[in-house]
Amino acid sequence: GDKLPAEEKLLLWEEIKPTMIEPLKAKQTLKVAELQDGDIICFQRSSGRSAEQAQAQDRPRQEPIRSLERFEDAREYYDFLENKRTVRFHPHPSRCDQNQYPPFDLVLNSKINYDTLSERVGSYLSIPSTHIRLWTVNATTNNPKAPVRRGTNPSLRQILNPMGNSLNSSQRADAFYFEVLEMSLAELDTKKSIKLTWLSEGITREDQFDLLVPKTGTIDDLIQALVKKAQIPDEQEGGKIRVYETSSNRFYREPRREHPIVNLNEYTQIYAERMSNEEAVAPEENFIQVFHFQNEVNRVHGVPFKFLLVEGENFADTKKRLEKRTGFKGKSFEKIKFAVVRRANYSKPQYLNDDDELWTMAATEDDYLGLDHVDRTRSLRNGVGDLFLR
């Protein structure tokens, strides 16, 4: 056959077992090398310099950190074969463009660390590894479970099998979701993610946003993030914006502008809306909290809000302002019954007539305005779609 070029040499290795690959010296006799019938010898072509370096290092080596799989010698290749696993990467269902980033598979060494894993994924996607966030996969629902933390730079095996036993694990051991970030993970760690609902047409239109705000930020910073993300006019151009929290479909509080965002309640829903000029200058005591219920005041639903009271105004005129404030139109608004609900006598709402004056009837902070109407979202919450079994 063809002869090897002068500058190339053969590297020889003995496969004692898959996890024990020992180098052989080419000038050794079979007896000195303790080779006999049935022993496995692996060889590779190499330049003279590489051969000298490899033969000089007769000791175990750690898995090298690379962005692409490339094996310098037989030991690394056998190590890869022993520890390889095929991992499926899916685009995050709500945080990643499904069309731009289709799912893909990578064959990886389970000993590689988090940094190398990110490099491999980033290399495949042609995205900087610093802008990749990985999520574990729930073993039961196949939904994203939790973002992977770099922490102490764990291995792929530790990330996919944190308990060491895949049989009882609550996460998949063969898959990740990935998210392509607009900023590096290091910068992202200085931010707090806040889910906020923007009300743009009274309370009838809800737009959901995930906003990133500095952890040291305030409600002012949250509003600025909303203006940028939703691409809406800022407060100077479009009017003042109110941010408030709700809990169980009831108004919880309207935090001050300097309120730290880290102190927002984790269990409340956050809304933001544009205020009218009258609301922007009115004192706090002139507002009443409003909620929705169906027949019984404990059957609450819908988006609660604050409403400005006007002294001396009869309820017929108040309803006109409520129609504009809520965004309910036509028959949807006409079917609503209005009642003053007092905390002291919560189970007995006092329904209002057109000639009543809400200002005088709702005289204390413990008085609320209730809108009694059908909950149109109940069928969706109860899962009508579940009736159609597949």
Tab-separated table of N, CA and C in Angstrom, residues 40 80 156 257 259 306 321 383:
chain	number	residue	atom	x	y	z
A	40	ILE	N	-6.712	-5.575	21.691
A	40	ILE	CA	-7.186	-4.618	20.681
A	40	ILE	C	-6.222	-3.449	20.612
A	80	PHE	N	-15.445	9.922	24.577
A	80	PHE	CA	-16.683	10.447	23.993
A	80	PHE	C	-17.683	9.316	23.758
A	156	LEU	N	-22.972	18.370	31.952
A	156	LEU	CA	-24.235	18.058	31.280
A	156	LEU	C	-24.971	16.948	32.024
A	257	ARG	N	-44.712	55.637	42.833
A	257	ARG	CA	-43.761	55.591	41.727
A	257	ARG	C	-42.357	55.194	42.164
A	259	HIS	N	-41.693	53.066	44.472
A	259	HIS	CA	-41.768	51.741	45.093
A	259	HIS	C	-40.794	50.782	44.397
A	306	LYS	N	-59.850	51.210	39.539
A	306	LYS	CA	-60.221	52.362	40.356
A	306	LYS	C	-61.091	53.307	39.531
A	321	ARG	N	-70.069	57.706	32.565
A	321	ARG	CA	-68.619	57.715	32.743
A	321	ARG	C	-68.086	56.288	32.923
A	383	GLY	N	-62.571	25.040	31.056
A	383	GLY	CA	-62.006	24.118	30.083
A	383	GLY	C	-63.021	23.450	29.206
